[in-house]
PDB file of C-alpha atoms in Angstrom:
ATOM      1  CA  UNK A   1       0.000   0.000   0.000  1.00  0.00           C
ATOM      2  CA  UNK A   2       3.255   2.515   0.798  1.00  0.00           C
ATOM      3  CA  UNK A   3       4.793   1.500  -2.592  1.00  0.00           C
ATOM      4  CA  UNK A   4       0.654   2.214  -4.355  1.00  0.00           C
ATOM      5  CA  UNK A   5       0.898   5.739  -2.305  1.00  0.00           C
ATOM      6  CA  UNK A   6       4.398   6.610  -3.879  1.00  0.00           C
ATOM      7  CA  UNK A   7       3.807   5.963  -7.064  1.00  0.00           C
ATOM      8  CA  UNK A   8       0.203   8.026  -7.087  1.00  0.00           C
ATOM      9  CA  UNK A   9       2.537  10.790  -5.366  1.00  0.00           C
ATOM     10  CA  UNK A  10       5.013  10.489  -7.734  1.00  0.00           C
ATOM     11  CA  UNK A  11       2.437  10.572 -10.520  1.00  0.00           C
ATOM     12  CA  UNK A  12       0.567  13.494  -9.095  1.00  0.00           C
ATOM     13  CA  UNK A  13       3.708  15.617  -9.122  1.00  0.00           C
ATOM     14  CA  UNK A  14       4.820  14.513 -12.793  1.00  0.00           C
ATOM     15  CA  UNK A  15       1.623  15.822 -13.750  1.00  0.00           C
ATOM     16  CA  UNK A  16       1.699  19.487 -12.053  1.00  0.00           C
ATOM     17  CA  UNK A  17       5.219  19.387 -13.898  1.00  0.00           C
ATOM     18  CA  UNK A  18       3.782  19.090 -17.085  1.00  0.00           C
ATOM     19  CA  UNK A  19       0.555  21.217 -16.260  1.00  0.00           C
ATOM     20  CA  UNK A  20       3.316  23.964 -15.558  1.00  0.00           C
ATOM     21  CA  UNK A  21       5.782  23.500 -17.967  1.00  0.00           C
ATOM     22  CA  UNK A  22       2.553  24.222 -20.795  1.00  0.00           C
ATOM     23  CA  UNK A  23       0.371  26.537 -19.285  1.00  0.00           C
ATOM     24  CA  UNK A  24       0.338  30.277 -21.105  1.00  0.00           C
ATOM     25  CA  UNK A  25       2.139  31.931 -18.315  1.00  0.00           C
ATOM     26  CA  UNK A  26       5.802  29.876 -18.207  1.00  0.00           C
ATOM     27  CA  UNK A  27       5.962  30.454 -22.153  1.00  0.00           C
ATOM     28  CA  UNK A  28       8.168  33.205 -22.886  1.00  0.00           C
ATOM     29  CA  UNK A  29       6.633  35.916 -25.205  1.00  0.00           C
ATOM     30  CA  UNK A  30       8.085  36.149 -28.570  1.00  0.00           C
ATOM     31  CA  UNK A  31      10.014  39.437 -29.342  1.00  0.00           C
ATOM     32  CA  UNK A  32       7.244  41.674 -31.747  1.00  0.00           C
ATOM     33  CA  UNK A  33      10.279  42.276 -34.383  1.00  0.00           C
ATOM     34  CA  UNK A  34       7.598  44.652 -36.371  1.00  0.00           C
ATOM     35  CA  UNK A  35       6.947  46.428 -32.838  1.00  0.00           C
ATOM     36  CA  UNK A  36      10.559  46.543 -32.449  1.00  0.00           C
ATOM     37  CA  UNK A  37      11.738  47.964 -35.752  1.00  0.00           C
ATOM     38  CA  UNK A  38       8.674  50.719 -35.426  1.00  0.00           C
ATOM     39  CA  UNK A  39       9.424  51.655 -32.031  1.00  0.00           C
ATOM     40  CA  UNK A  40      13.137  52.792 -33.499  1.00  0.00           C
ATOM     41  CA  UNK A  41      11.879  54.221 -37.357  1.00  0.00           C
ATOM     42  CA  UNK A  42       9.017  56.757 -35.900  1.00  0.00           C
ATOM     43  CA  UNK A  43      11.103  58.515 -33.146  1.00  0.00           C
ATOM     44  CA  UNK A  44      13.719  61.069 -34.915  1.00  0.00           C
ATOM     45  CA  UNK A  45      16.576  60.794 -32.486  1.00  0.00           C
ATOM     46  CA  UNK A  46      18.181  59.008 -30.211  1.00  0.00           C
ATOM     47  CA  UNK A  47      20.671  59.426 -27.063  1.00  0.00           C
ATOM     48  CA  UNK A  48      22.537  56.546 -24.415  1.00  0.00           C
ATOM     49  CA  UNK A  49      25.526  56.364 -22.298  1.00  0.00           C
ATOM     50  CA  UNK A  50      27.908  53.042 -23.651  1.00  0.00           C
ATOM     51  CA  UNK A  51      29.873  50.769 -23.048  1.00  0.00           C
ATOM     52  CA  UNK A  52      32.225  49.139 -25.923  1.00  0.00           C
ATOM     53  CA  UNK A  53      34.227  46.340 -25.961  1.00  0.00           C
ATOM     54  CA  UNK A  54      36.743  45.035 -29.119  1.00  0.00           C
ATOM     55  CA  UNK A  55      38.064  41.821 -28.304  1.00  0.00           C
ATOM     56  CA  UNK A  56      41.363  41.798 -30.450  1.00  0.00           C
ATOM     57  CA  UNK A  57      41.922  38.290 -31.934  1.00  0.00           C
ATOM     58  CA  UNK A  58      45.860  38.427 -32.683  1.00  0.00           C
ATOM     59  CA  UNK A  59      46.594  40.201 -29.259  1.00  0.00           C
ATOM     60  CA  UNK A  60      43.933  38.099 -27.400  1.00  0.00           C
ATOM     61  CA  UNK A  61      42.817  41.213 -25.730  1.00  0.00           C
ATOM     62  CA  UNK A  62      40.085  43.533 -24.837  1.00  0.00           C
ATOM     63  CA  UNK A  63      39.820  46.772 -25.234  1.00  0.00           C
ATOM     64  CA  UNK A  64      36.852  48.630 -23.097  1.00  0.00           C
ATOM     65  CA  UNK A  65      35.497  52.417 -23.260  1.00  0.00           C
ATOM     66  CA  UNK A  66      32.696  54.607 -22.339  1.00  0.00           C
ATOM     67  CA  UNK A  67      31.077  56.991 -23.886  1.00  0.00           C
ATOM     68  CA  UNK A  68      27.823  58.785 -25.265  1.00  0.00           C
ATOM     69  CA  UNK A  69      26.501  58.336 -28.788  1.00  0.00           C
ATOM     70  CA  UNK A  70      23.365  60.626 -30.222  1.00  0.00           C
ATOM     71  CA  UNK A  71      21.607  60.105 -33.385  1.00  0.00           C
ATOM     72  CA  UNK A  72      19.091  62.346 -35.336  1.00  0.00           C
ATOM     73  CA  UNK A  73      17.526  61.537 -38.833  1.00  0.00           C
ATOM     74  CA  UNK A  74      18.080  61.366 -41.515  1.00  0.00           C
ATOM     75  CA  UNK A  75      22.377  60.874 -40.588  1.00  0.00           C
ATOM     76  CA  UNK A  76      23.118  63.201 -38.029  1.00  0.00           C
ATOM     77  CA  UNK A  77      25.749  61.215 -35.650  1.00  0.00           C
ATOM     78  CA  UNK A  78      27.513  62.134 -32.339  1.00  0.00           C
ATOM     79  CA  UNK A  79      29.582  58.904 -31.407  1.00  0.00           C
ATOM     80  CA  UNK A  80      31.387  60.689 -28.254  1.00  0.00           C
ATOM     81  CA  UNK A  81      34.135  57.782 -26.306  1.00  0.00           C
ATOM     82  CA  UNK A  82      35.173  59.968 -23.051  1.00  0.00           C
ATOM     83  CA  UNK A  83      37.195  57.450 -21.641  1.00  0.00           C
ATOM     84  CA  UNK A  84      40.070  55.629 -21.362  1.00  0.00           C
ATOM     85  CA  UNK A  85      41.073  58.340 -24.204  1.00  0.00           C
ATOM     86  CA  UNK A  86      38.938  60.391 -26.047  1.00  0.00           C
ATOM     87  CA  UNK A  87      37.761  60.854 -29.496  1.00  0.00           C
ATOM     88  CA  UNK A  88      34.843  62.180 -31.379  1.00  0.00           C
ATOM     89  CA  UNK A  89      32.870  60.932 -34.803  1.00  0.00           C
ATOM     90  CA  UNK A  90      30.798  63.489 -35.716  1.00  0.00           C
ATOM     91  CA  UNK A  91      28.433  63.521 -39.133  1.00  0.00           C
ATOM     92  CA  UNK A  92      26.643  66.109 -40.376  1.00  0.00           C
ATOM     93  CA  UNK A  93      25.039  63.979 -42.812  1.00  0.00           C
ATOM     94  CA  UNK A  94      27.392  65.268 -45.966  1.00  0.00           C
ATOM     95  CA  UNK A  95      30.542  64.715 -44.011  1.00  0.00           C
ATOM     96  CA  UNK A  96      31.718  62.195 -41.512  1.00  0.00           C
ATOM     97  CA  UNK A  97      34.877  63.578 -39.053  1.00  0.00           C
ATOM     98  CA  UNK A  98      36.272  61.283 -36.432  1.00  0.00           C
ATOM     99  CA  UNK A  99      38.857  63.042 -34.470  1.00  0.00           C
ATOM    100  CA  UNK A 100      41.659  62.323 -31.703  1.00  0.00           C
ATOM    101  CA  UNK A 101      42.976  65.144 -30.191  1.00  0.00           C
ATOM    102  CA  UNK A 102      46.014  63.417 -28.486  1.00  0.00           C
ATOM    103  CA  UNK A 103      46.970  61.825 -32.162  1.00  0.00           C
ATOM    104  CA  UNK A 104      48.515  63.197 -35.250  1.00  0.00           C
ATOM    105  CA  UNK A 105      52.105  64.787 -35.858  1.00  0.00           C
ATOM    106  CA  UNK A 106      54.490  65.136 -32.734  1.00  0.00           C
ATOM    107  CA  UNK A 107      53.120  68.151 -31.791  1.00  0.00           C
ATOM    108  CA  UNK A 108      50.307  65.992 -30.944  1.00  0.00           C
ATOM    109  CA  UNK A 109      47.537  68.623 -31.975  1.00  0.00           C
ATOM    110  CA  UNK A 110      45.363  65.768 -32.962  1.00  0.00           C
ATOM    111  CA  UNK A 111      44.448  64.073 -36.322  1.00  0.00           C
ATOM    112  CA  UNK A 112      41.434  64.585 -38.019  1.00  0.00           C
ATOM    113  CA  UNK A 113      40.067  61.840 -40.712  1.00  0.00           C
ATOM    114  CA  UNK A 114      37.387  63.015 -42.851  1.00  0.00           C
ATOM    115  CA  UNK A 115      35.287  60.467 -45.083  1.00  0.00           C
ATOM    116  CA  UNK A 116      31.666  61.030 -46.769  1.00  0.00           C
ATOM    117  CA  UNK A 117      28.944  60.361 -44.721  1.00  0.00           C
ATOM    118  CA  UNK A 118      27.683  57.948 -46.558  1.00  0.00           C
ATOM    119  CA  UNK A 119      30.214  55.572 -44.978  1.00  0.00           C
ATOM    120  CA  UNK A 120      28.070  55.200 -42.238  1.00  0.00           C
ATOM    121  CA  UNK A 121      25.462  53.473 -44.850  1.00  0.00           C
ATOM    122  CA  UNK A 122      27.662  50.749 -44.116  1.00  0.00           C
ATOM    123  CA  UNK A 123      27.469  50.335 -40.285  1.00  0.00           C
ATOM    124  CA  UNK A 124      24.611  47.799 -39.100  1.00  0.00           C
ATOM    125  CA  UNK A 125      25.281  49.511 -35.775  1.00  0.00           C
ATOM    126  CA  UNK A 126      23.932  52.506 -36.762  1.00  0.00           C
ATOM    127  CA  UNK A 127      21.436  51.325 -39.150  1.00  0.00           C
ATOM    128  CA  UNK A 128      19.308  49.263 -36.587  1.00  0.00           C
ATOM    129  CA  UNK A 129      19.544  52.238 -33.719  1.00  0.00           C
ATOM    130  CA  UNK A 130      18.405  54.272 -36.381  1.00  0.00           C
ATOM    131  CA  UNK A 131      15.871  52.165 -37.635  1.00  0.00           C
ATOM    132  CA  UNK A 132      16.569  52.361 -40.713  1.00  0.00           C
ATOM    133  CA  UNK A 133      17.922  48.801 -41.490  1.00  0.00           C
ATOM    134  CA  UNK A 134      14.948  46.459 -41.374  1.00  0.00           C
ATOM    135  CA  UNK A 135      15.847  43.498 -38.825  1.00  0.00           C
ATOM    136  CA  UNK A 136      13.985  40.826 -41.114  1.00  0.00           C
ATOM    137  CA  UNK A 137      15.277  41.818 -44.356  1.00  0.00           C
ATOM    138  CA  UNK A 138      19.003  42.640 -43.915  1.00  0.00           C
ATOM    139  CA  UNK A 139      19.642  39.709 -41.593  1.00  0.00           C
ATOM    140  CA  UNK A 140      18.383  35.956 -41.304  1.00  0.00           C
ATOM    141  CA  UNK A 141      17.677  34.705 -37.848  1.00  0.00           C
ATOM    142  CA  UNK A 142      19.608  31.718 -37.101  1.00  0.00           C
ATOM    143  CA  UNK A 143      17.867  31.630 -33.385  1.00  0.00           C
ATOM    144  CA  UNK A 144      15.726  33.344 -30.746  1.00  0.00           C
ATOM    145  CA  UNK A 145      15.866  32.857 -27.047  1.00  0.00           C
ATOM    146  CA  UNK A 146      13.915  34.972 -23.582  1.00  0.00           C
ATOM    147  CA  UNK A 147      15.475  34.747 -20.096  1.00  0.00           C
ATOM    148  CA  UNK A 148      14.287  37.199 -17.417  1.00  0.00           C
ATOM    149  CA  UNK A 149      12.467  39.439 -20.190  1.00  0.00           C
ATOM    150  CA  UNK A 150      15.842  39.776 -22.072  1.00  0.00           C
ATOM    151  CA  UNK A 151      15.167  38.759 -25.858  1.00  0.00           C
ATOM    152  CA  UNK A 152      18.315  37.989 -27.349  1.00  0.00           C
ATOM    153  CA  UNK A 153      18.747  37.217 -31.163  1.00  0.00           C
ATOM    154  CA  UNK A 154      21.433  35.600 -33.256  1.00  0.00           C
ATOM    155  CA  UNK A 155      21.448  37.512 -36.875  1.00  0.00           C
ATOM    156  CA  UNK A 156      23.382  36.362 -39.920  1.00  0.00           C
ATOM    157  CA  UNK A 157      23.409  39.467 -42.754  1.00  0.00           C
ATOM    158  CA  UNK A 158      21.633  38.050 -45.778  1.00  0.00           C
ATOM    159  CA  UNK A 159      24.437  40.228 -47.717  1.00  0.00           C
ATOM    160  CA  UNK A 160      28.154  40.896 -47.116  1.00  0.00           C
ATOM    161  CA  UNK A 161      27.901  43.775 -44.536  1.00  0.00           C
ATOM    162  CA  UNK A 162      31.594  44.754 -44.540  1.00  0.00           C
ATOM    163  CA  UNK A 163      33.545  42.959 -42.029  1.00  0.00           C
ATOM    164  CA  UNK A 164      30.554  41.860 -40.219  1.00  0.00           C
ATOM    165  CA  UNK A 165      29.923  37.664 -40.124  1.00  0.00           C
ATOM    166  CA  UNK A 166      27.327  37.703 -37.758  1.00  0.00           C
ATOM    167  CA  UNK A 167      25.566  39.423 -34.858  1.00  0.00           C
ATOM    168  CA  UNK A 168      23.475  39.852 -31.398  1.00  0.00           C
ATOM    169  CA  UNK A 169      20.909  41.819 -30.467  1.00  0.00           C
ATOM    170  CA  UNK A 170      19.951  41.848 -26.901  1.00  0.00           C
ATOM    171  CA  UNK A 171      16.372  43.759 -26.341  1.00  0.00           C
ATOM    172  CA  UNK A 172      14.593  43.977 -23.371  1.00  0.00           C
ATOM    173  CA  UNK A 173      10.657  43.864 -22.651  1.00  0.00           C
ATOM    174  CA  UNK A 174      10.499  47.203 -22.731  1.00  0.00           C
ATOM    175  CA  UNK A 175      11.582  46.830 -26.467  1.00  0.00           C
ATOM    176  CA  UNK A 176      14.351  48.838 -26.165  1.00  0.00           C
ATOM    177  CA  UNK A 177      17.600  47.541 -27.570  1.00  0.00           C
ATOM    178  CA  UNK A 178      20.155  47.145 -24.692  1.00  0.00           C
ATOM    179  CA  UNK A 179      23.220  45.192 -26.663  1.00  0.00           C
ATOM    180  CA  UNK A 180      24.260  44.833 -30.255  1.00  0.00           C
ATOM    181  CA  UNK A 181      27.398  42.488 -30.685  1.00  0.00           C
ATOM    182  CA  UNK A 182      29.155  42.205 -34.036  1.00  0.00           C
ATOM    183  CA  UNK A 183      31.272  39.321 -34.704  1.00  0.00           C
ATOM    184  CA  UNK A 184      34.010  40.022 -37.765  1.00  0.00           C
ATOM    185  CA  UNK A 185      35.630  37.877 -39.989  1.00  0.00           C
ATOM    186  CA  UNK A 186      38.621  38.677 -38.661  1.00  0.00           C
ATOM    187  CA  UNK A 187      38.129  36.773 -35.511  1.00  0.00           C
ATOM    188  CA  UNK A 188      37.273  40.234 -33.635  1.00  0.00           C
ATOM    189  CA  UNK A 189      34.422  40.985 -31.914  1.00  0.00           C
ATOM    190  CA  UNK A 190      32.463  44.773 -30.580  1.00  0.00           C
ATOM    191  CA  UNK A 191      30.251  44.366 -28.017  1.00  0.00           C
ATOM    192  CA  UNK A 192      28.285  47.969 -27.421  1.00  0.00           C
ATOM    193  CA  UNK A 193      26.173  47.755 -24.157  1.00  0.00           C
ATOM    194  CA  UNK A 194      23.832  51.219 -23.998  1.00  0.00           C
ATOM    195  CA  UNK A 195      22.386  52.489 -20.645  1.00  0.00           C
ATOM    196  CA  UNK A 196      20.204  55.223 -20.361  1.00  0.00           C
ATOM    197  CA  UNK A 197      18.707  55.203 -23.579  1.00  0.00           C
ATOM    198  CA  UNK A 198      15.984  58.240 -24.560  1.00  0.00           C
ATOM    199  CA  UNK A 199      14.431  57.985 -27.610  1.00  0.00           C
ATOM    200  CA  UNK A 200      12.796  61.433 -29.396  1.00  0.00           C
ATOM    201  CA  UNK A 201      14.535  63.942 -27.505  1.00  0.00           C
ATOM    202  CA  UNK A 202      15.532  67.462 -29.390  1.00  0.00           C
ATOM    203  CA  UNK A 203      18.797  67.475 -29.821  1.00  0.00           C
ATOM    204  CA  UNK A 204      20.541  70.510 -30.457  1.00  0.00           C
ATOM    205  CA  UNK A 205      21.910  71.076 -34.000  1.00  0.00           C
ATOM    206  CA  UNK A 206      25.446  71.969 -33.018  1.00  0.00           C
ATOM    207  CA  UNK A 207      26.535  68.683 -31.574  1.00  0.00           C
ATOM    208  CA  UNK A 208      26.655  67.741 -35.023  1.00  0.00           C
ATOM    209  CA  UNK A 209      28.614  70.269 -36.239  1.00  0.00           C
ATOM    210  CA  UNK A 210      32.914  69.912 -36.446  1.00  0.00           C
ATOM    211  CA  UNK A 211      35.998  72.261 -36.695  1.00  0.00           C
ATOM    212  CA  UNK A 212      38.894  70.781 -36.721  1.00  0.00           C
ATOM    213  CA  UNK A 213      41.238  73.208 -33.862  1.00  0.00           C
ATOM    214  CA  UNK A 214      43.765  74.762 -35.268  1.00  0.00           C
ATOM    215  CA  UNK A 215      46.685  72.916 -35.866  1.00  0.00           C
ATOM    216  CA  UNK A 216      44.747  69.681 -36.322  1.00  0.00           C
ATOM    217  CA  UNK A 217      46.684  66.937 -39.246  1.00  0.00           C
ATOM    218  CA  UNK A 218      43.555  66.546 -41.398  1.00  0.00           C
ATOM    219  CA  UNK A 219      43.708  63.104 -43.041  1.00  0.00           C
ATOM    220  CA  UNK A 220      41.175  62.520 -46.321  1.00  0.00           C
ATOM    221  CA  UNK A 221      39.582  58.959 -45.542  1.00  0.00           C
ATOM    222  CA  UNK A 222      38.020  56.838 -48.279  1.00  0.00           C
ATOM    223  CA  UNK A 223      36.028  58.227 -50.907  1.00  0.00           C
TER     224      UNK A 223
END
């Protein structure tokens, strides 16, 4: 009779395992990739604190910095890294400046590299916080997983996208996009982690203007 009682027991439990293991609630909610992708294409700017990280294949190393990055439509960029040493990429959406100031000649009066802005046409970074690169279109999803209302997804570009071999996007239930990693053929990776993200704020005009200061080595990029 013992042995009858354990095995109803043991039944009974198997049972609620199941029951809980199916019912509506335990299933994680698929990521709304249309929800997503509107969310970022109907607000006209953007602004977040970040945190970047290049793994380095052939020195086995990591390189971390912070920063703030704004962006305003149609290709107005601010990509600001504050720390451990600065720089600034600036576009004013007909000309695309990134700028050192401790780099350049000896003097060390920094080194300015300017490039067409449409360079940045070529960034899947930038093209997803912008919303302008379709999720579904650009990239094939290779899988999709939920854990503690983090949706993370593992993109493969449907067409060569530079250096870029494959990526993840980390976005959280409140649909906004929290991580974007880029893996490279070259074996090196960028991990970009964003905190305090607004989306639709005014941003003033002037942040994405440049001058090089005088004295600045101004170096023509590609063309």
């Amino acid at each position: 009779m013992e042995s009858m009682g354990q095995t109803r027991k043991f039944f009974s439990l198997a049972v609620a395992a199941i029951f809980f293991i199916y019912t509506p609630a335990s299933i994680a909610k698929e990521l709304d990739l249309g929800r997503l992708e509107k969310k970022y294409a109907q607000v006209g700017s953007l602004e977040a604190d970040f945190t970047q990280e290049v793994y380095q294949a052939t020195l086995a190393r990591t390189k971390t910095s912070r920063g703030a990055i704004m962006l305003s439509k149609p290709m107005l960029v601010r990509w600001e890294t504050l720390a451990p040493e600065r720089s600034v990429l600036v576009s004013n959406g007909i000309k695309l400046w990134y700028f050192t100031p401790e780099a350049g000649a000896e003097d060390k009066k920094g080194q300015a590299i300017v490039s067409p802005a449409s360079e940045l046409a070529k960034n899947p970074l930038i093209g997803i916080l912008n919303g302008t690169i379709p999720i579904e279109q650009a990239f094939r999803i290779k899988s999709r997983s939920e854990k503690d209302g983090l949706h993370t997804l593992d993109l493969e570009p449907k067409k060569r996208m530079g250096d870029v071999s494959s990526a993840v996007l980390e976005v959280g239930s409140n649909y906004l996009i929290k991580q974007v990693k880029l893996i490279h053929h070259s074996g090196n990776t960028t991990k970009i982690s964003l905190q305090k993200v607004r989306l639709g704020a005014k941003l003033p005009t002037n942040l994405f203007k440049f001058s090089p200061p005088p004295g600045t080595q101004v170096v023509e990029g590609s063309r």
